[in-house]
Structure formats: C-alpha cells, structure tokens
Short mmCIF file of C-alpha atoms and ligand atoms in Angstrom, two decimals:
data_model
loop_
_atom_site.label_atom_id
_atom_site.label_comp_id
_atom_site.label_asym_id
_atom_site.label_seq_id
_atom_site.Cartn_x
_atom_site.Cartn_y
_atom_site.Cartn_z
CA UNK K 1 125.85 135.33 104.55
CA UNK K 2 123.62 135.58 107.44
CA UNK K 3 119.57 134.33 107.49
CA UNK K 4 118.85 136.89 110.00
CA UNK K 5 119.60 140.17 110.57
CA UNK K 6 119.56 140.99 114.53
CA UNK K 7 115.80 140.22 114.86
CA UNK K 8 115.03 141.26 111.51
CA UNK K 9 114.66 139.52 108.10
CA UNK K 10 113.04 135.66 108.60
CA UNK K 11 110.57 134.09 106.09
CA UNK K 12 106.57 134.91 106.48
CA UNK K 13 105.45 133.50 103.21
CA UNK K 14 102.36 130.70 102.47
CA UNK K 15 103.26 127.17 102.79
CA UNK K 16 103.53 126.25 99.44
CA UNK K 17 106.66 128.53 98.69
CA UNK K 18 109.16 127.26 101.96
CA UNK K 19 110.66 124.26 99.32
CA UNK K 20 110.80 126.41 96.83
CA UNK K 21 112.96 128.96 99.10
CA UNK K 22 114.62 126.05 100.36
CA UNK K 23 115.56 124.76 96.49
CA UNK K 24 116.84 128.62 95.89
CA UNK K 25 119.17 128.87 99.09
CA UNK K 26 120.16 125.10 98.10
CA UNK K 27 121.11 126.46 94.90
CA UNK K 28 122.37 129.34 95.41
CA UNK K 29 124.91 128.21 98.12
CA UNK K 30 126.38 125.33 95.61
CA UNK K 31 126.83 127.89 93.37
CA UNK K 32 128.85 130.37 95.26
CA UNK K 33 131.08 127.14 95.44
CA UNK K 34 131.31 126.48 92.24
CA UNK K 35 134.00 128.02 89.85
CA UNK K 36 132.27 127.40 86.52
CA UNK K 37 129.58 129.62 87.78
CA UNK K 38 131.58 131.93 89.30
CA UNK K 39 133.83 132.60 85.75
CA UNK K 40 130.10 132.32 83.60
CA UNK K 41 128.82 135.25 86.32
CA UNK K 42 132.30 137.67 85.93
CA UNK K 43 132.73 136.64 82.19
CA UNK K 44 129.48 138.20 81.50
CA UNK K 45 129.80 140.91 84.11
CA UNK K 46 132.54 142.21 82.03
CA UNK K 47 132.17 141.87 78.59
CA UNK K 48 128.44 142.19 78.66
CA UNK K 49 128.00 144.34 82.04
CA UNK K 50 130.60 146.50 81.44
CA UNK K 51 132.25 145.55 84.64
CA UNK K 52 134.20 147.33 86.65
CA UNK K 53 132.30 150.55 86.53
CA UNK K 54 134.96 153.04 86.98
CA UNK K 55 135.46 155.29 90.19
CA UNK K 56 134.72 159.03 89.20
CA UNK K 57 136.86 161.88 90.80
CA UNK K 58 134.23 164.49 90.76
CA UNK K 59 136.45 167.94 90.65
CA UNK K 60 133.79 170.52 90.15
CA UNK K 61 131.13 168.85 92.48
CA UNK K 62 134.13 168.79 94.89
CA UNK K 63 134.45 172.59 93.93
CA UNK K 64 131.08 173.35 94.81
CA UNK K 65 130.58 172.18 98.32
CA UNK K 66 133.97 173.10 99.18
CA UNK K 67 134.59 170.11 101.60
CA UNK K 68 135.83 166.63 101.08
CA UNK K 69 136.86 165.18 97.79
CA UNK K 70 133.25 163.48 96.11
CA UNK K 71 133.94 160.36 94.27
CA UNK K 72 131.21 159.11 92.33
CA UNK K 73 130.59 155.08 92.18
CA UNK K 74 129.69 154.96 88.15
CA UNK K 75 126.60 152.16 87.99
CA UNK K 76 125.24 154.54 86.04
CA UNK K 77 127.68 152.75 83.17
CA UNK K 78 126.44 149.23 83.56
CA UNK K 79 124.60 147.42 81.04
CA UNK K 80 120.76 148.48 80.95
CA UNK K 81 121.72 152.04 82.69
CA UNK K 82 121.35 150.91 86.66
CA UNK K 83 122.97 148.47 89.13
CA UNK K 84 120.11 146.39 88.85
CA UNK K 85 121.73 144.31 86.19
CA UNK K 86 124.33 142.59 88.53
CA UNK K 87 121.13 141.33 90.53
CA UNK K 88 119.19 140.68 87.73
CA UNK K 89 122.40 138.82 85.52
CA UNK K 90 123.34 136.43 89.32
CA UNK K 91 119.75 135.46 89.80
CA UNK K 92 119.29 134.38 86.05
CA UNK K 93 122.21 132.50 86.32
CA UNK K 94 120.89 130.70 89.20
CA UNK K 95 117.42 129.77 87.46
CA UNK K 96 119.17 128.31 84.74
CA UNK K 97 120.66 126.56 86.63
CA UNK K 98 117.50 124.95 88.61
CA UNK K 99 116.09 124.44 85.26
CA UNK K 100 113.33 126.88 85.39
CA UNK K 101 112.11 128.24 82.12
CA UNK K 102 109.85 130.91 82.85
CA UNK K 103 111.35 134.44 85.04
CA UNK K 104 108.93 136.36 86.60
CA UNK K 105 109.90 139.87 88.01
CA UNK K 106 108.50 143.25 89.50
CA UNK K 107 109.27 146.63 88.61
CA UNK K 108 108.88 149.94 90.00
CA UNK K 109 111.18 152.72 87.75
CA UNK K 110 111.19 150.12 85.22
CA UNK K 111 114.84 149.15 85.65
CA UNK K 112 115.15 145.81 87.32
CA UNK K 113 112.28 144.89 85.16
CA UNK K 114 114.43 146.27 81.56
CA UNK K 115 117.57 144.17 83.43
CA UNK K 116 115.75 140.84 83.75
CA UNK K 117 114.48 141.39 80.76
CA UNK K 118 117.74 141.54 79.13
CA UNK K 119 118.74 138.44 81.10
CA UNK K 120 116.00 136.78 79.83
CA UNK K 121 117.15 137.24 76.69
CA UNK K 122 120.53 137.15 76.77
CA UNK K 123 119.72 133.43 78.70
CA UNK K 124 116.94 132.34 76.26
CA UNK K 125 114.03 132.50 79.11
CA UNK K 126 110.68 133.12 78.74
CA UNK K 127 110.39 136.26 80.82
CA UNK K 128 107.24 138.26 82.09
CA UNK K 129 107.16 141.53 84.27
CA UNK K 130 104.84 143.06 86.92
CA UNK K 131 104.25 146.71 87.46
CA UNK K 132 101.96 148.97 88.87
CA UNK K 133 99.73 151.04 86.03
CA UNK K 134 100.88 154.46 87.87
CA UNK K 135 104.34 153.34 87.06
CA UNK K 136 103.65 152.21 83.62
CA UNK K 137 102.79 155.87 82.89
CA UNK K 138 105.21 157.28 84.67
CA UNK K 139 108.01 155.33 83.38
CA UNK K 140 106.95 154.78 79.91
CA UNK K 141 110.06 154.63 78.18
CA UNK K 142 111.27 151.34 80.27
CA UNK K 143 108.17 149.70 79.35
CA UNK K 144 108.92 150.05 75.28
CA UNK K 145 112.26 148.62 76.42
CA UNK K 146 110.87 145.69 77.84
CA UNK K 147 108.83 144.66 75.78
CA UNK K 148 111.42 145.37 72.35
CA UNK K 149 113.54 142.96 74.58
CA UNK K 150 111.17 140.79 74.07
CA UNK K 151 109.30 140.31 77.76
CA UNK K 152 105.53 140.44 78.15
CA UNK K 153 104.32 143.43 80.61
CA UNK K 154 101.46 143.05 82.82
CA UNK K 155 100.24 145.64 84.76
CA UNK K 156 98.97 145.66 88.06
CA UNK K 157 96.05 147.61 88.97
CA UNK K 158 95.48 146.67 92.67
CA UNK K 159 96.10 148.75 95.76
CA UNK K 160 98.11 152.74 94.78
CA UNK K 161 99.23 150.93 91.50
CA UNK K 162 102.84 151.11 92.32
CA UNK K 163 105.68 148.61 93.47
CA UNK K 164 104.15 147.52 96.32
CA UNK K 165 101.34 146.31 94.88
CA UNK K 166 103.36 144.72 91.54
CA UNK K 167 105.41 142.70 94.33
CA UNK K 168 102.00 141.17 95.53
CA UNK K 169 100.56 139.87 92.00
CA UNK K 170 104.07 138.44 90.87
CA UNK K 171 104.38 136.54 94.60
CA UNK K 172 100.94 135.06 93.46
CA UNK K 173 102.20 133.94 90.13
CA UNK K 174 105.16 132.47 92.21
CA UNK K 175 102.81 130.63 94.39
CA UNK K 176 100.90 129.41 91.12
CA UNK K 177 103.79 128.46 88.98
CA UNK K 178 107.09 127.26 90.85
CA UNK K 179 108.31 124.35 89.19
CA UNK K 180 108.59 126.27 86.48
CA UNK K 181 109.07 129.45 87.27
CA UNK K 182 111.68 131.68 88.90
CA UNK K 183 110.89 134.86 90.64
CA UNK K 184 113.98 137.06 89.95
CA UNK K 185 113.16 139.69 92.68
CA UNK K 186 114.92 142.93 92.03
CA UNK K 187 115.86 144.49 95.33
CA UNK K 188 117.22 142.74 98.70
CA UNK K 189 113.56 142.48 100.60
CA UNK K 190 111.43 139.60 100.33
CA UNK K 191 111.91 136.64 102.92
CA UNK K 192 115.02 134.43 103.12
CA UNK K 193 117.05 133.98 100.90
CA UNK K 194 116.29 136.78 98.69
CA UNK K 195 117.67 139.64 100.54
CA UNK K 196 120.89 137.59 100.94
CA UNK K 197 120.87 136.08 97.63
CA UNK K 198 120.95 139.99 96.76
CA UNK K 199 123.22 141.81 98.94
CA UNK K 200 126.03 138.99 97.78
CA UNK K 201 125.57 139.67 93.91
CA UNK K 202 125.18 143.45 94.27
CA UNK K 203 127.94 143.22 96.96
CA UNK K 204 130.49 143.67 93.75
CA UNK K 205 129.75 147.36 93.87
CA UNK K 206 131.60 147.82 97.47
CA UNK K 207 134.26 145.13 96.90
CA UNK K 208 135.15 147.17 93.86
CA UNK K 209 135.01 150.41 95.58
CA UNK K 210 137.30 149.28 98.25
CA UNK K 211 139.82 148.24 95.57
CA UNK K 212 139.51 151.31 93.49
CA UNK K 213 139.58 153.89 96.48
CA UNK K 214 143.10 152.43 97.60
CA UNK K 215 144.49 152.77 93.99
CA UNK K 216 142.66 156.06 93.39
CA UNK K 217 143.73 157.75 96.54
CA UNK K 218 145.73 155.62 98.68
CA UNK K 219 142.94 154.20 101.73
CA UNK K 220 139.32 153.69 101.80
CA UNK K 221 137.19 156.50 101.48
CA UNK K 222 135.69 157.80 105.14
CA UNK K 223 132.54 158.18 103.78
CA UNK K 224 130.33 156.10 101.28
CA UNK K 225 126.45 157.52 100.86
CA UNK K 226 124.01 155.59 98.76
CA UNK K 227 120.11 156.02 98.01
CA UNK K 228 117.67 153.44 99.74
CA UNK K 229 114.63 151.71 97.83
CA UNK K 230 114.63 148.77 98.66
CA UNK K 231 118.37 148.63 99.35
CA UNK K 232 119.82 146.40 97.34
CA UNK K 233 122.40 149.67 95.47
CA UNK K 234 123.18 150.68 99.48
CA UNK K 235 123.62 147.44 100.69
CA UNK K 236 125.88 146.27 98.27
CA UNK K 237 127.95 149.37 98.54
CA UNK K 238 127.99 148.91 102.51
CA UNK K 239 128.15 145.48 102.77
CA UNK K 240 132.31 144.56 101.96
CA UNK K 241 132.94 147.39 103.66
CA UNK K 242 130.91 146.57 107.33
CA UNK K 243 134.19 145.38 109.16
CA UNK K 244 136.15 148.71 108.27
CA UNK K 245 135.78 151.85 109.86
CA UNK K 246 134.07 153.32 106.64
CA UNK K 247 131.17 156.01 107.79
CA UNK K 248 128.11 154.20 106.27
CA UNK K 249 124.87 156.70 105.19
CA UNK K 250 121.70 155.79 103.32
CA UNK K 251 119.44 157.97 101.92
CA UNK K 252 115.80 157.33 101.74
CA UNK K 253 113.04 159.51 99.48
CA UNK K 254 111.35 161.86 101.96
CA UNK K 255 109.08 163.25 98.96
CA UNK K 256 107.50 166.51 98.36
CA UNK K 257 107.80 168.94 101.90
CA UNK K 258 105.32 168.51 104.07
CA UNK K 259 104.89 164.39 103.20
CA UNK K 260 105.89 161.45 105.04
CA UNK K 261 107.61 160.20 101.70
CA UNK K 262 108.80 156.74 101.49
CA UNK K 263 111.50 156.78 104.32
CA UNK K 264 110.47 153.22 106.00
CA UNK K 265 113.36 153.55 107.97
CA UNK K 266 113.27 157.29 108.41
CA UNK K 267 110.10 157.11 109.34
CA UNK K 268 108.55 153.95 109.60
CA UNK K 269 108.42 151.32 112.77
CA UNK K 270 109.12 147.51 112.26
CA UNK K 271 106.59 145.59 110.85
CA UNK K 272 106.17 142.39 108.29
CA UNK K 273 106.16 143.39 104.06
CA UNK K 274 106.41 140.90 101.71
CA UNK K 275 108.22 137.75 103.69
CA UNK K 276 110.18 139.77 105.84
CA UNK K 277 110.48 141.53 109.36
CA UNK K 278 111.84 145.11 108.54
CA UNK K 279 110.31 148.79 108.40
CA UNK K 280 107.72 149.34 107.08
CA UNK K 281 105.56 152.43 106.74
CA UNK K 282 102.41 151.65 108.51
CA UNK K 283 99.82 152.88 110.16
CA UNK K 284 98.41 151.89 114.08
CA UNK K 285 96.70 149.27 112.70
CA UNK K 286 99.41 147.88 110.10
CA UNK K 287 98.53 149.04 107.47
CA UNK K 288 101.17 149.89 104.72
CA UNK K 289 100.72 153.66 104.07
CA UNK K 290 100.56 154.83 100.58
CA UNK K 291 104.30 156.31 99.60
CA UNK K 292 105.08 159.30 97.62
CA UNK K 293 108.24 160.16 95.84
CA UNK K 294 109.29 161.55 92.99
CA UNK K 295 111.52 158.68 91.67
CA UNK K 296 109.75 155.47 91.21
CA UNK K 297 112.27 153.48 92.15
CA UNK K 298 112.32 154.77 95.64
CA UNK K 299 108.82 154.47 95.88
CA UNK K 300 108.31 151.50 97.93
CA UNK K 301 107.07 151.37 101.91
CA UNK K 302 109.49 148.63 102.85
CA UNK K 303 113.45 148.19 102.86
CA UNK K 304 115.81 145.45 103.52
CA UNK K 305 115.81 143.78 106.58
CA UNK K 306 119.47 144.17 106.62
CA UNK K 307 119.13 147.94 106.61
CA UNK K 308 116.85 148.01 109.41
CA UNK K 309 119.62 146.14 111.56
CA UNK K 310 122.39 148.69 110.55
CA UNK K 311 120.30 151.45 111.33
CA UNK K 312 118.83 149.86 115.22
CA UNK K 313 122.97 148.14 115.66
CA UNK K 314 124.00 151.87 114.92
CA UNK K 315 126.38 150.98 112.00
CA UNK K 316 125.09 152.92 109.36
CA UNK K 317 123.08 156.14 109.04
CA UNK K 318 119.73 156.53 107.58
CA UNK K 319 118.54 160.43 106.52
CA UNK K 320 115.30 161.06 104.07
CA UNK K 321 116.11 164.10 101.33
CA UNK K 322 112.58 165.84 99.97
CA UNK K 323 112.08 165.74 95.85
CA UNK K 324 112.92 169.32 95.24
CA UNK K 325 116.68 168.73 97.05
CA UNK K 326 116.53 165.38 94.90
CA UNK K 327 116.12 167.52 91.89
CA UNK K 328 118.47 170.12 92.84
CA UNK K 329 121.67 167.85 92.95
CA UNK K 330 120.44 166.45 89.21
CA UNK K 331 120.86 169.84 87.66
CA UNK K 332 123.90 170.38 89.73
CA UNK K 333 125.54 167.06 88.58
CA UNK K 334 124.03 167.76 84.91
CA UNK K 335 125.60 171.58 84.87
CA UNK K 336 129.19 170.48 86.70
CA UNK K 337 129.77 167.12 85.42
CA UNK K 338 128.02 166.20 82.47
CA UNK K 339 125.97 163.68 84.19
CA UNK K 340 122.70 162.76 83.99
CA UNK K 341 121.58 161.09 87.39
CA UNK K 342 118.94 158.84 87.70
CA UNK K 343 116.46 160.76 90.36
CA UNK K 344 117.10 157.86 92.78
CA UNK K 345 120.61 158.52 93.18
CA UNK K 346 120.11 162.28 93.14
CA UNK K 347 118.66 162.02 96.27
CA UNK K 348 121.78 160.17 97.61
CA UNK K 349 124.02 162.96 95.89
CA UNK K 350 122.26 165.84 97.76
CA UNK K 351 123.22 164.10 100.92
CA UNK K 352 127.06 163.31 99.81
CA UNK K 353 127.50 167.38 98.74
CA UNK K 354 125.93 168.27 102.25
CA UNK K 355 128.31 165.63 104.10
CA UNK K 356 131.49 166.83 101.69
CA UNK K 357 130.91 170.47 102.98
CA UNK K 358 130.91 170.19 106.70
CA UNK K 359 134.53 168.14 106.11
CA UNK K 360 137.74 169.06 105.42
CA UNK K 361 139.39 168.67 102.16
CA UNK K 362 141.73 165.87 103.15
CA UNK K 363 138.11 163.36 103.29
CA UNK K 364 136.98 161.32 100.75
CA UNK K 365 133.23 160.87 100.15
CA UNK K 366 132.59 158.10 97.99
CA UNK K 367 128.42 158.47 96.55
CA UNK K 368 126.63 155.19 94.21
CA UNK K 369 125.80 156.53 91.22
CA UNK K 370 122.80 153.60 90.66
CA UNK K 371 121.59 155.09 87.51
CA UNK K 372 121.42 157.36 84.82
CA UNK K 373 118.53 159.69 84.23
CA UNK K 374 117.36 158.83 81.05
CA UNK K 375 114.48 157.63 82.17
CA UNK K 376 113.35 160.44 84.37
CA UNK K 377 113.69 163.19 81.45
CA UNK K 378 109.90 163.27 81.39
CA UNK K 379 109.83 164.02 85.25
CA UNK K 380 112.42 166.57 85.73
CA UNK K 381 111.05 168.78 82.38
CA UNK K 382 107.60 168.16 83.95
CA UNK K 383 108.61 169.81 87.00
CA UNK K 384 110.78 172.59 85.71
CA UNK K 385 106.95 174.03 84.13
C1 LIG U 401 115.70 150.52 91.51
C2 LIG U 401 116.63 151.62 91.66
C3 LIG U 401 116.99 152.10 92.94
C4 LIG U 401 116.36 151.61 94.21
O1 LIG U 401 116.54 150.26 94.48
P1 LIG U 401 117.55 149.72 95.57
O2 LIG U 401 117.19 148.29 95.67
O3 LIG U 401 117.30 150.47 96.84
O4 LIG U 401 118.92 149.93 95.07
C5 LIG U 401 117.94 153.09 93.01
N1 LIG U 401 118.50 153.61 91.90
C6 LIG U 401 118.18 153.19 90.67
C7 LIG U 401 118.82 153.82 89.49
C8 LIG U 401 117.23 152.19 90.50
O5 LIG U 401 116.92 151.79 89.28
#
C-alpha cells in the first residue's frame, strides 16, 4: 500500500495527531500480518456481513440499453444496507486492538455512521457520531438507527451543516481525546494512513469481483463504473483490479443542472481538505465551495487522494451525472429489477446504462451497487411532487 499517490495524498494535520497516525499505520501494518486478525476480520465479514455479496446478472437493465451485458456488484446486501460496513467492521477491529475504548465517526447519508455504530456494538465500544444538522434532517431515518444501536449523535452546526463540516468537529474531538479514542473515518480521504487503511479493507469488493466475473462469465469484465464520494466504494472496486486492463470509470454527483455539484474531480483543482493533497472544490482564494447534491453521501467537496492520481496518471475515468439522471436510473432499476438503489449509486448506474449502450453485446459492464435506497424514500417521493 502506497503513502503517496503521485504527488497527491501526504499528511497536513496539527502536531499533536502525527503519533497518533504513526500508532494507526503501526497497527494497522502488524495486523495485515497477522492471521488471527485476518480469520476474526473474514469470520465476521461472513457470518455477520453477509460476505460475499453476490454478482447480479442484470437481464432487463441489459435489455434496456441494448449494449453490453450490466452486472451489478450487490453491496447493497451487506450488513447495515451499504459497503460502508467492511470499512467500518476493519477499522473497529484495529481499535480494539490498540486498546481504545471510545470510536468517534462522521456521517454524511447516515451510513458509515449506522455501520460504526453497529461495530461499536457488535465490539462493546463506546461509540459517538458527527453529522451535519442539514443531514440529520435529511437523513432522519439513519439517525433513529444510530442511536437504537445504541451510539450518541451530535450534530454539527458549523459551516453548510453537511459532511464537510461533521469531518472538522470529530478531527477536533480526535485532537482532544486520542489515547482513548479512535477516529473510525468512513471514506478513504483524510491524511496518511486513512485513505490506505481504507482502500485495503474496502478493496474486498474488487478482489471479489475479479473472482466472480471469471466464474460468472469466463474473464474480467471490460468495464467496472462506481459512484465517487469520497471514494472509498470506487476505490475499492478499482483498486485489485489497477494492473489489469479493466476500463476504470467513477462517477461523481454533478447536482441539479445548471450547478457545479460536488464533482471535486470533475470540477475541482488540487488543493489541501482534511489532511490530504487531492481535489478539492475551491474557490481562487481556497476556499471549499459549498456542494450540492441530491444524495448526501455524495455530498462532500473533497475525494481520495488516490482518485485524483488515477484521474491526472490517466488510469481511470472521472464523469459527474446531474440529480434528475441520478433519479432516473433509480426508477429504472426499481421498475426492471426490483431494486431499490441507494441515490449514490444511482448516479453510478446512469453512467454504466449509458457506457452498456454505445458497446456491443459481447462486453461486460460490471456497476457497485454501494447501497440500497431505503434511506432515500423520503427524497425520491419528495421529488416526484
Ligand atoms: C457513503 C456512501 C457513498 C459514498 O462514499 P464513498 O466513500 O465514495 O464510497 C456511496 N454510496 C453509498 C450507499 C454510501 O452510503
């Protein structure tokens, strides 16, 4: 696992959290070594994850674009409803086993914060999330799950109120409380090691997709398409697949028409966010713009710095799809499939049905499906009236 990504990545934090980054990459690198944590993180992968999430041979999707054969990447199925649990399930692992107590997290759609929640309990750690108040309202149903799995919610009320913003108070508890505390950050940004630390636990997704494709279909697929927040869901689709020839494309939340969205790599220029050298949507002066999507979890102004060295090396693809073409591929997965996407990966299904049609029917698209939409109910009736 690399530190740094091209010129991107690095670690701009305060002084008083380098050892603690230090004690996490220590960690974190004996424990990729070790094979009693290795069997406690795949034992509970499975039988409480749900692990392997099954590859999905979408037939009528497939009808409808009339292209290559779509292949959905079921997350959707894990634990807790979203990828985020793999993250969340690693990292709490790794606290226990640095003998920290306490998990803080932040949370934009809710999910990573419902995951570490779980983990928390599931673990026996004392576990308390950050989240903007916008996203509190707009998400409320994640925030009754948190707290009936017994974590304390604190919203943030700083700044547009959103992830951004929830990412800033629960650094500060960090800086407060770090003996005791871990800070189980829920997408791969943040400075080093925490978009590694990331990328490797949510790499399962990919490994398993390269597995499944050569069972399901004989080769890889020559297309995988996943939606960017953050980018952990993208980058650990892309990541065990960066030394094939697989056509990497991730797609970021380009909001309603006429917005700028929250494409930092779409439409963002490099910049510092959080501990790390990425893109970031900025102004001239550096100043993170306000985002606007309609999925929470892709509303967020900064991405991985791995992402932003795939997109300037040339090895993956970055395109930003608007909120009505978002909501467009929900109902069409809903009415064909019987699926209820999570917006987030709506927007990365849009792109997949536009890639499947301009290819022939002997390709195989293969899309991460990094959620279901129960949460988003609320949202998508709201803007049916
Ligand atoms: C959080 C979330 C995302 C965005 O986060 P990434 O780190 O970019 O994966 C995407 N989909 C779902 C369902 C989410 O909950």
């Amino acid at each position: 696992m690399p530190r740094r990504y091209g010129p991107f990545g690095g670690s701009f934090v305060p002084e008083t959290l380098v050892p603690a980054l230090h004690e996490l990459d220590r960690a974190w690198r004996e424990a990729r070594r070790d094979p009693e944590f290795r069997r406690e993180l795949r034992r509970l992968s499975e039988t409480l994850g749900g692990r392997p999430t099954p590859l999905y041979f979408a037939r009528n999707l497939t009808r409808r674009a009339r292209g290559a054969e779509i292949w959905l990447k079921r997350e959707d199925l894990v634990h807790g409803g979203a990828h985020k649990f793999n993250n969340a399930l690693g990292q709490g692992l790794l606290a226990r086993r640095m003998g920290k107590p306490r998990l803080i997290a932040e949370t934009g759609a809710g999910q990573h914060g419902v995951a570490t929640a779980m983990i928390g309990a599931t673990l026996g750690l004392d576990t308390e999330v950050y989240m903007g108040s916008v996203d509190m309202e707009r998400q409320k149903p994640n925030v009754e799950r948190m707290r009936l799995l017994g974590a304390k919610v604190i919203p943030v009320t700083t700044g547009a109120r959103t992830l951004k913003d929830a990412i800033n108070a629960a650094l500060r508890d960090w800086i407060a409380n770090v003996r005791t505390t871990h800070y189980l950050l829920g997408s791969a940004v943040g400075p080093y090691p925490f978009p590694a630390i990331v990328a490797d636990f949510q790499s399962v997704i990919g490994r398993e997709i390269r597995t499944q494709s050569v069972r399901a279909f004989g080769r890889l697929p020559d297309l995988v398409v996943a939606c960017v927040g953050g980018g952990s869901n993208a980058i650990g689709t892309f990541r065990p697949l960066l030394r094939t020839k697989v056509e990497l494309l991730g797609v970021e939340a380009g909001g309603p028409r006429g917005s700028k969205g929250a494409g930092s790599l779409t439409s963002g220029s490099p910049g510092v966010l959080h501990g790390s050298f990425s893109y970031v949507l900025q102004d001239q002066d550096g100043q993170v713009s306000d985002t606007e999507s309609i999925s929470a979890g892709l509303d967020y102004a900064g991405v991985g710095p791995e992402h932003a060295w795939l997109k300037e090396s040339g090895r993956a693809r970055y395109i930003a799809v608007h909120d009505t073409d978002a909501l467009r591929a929900f109902h069409w997965l809903a009415r064909d499939e019987g699926i209820l996407p999570a917006l987030e990966p709506s927007h990365a299904l849009f792109a997949a049905v536009a890639e499947a049609r301009k290819r022939p029917s002997t390709q195989h698209v293969v899309v991460t499906l990094s959620g279901r939409g129960d949460k988003d109910l609320g949202v998508v009736l709201g803007a049916a009236r």
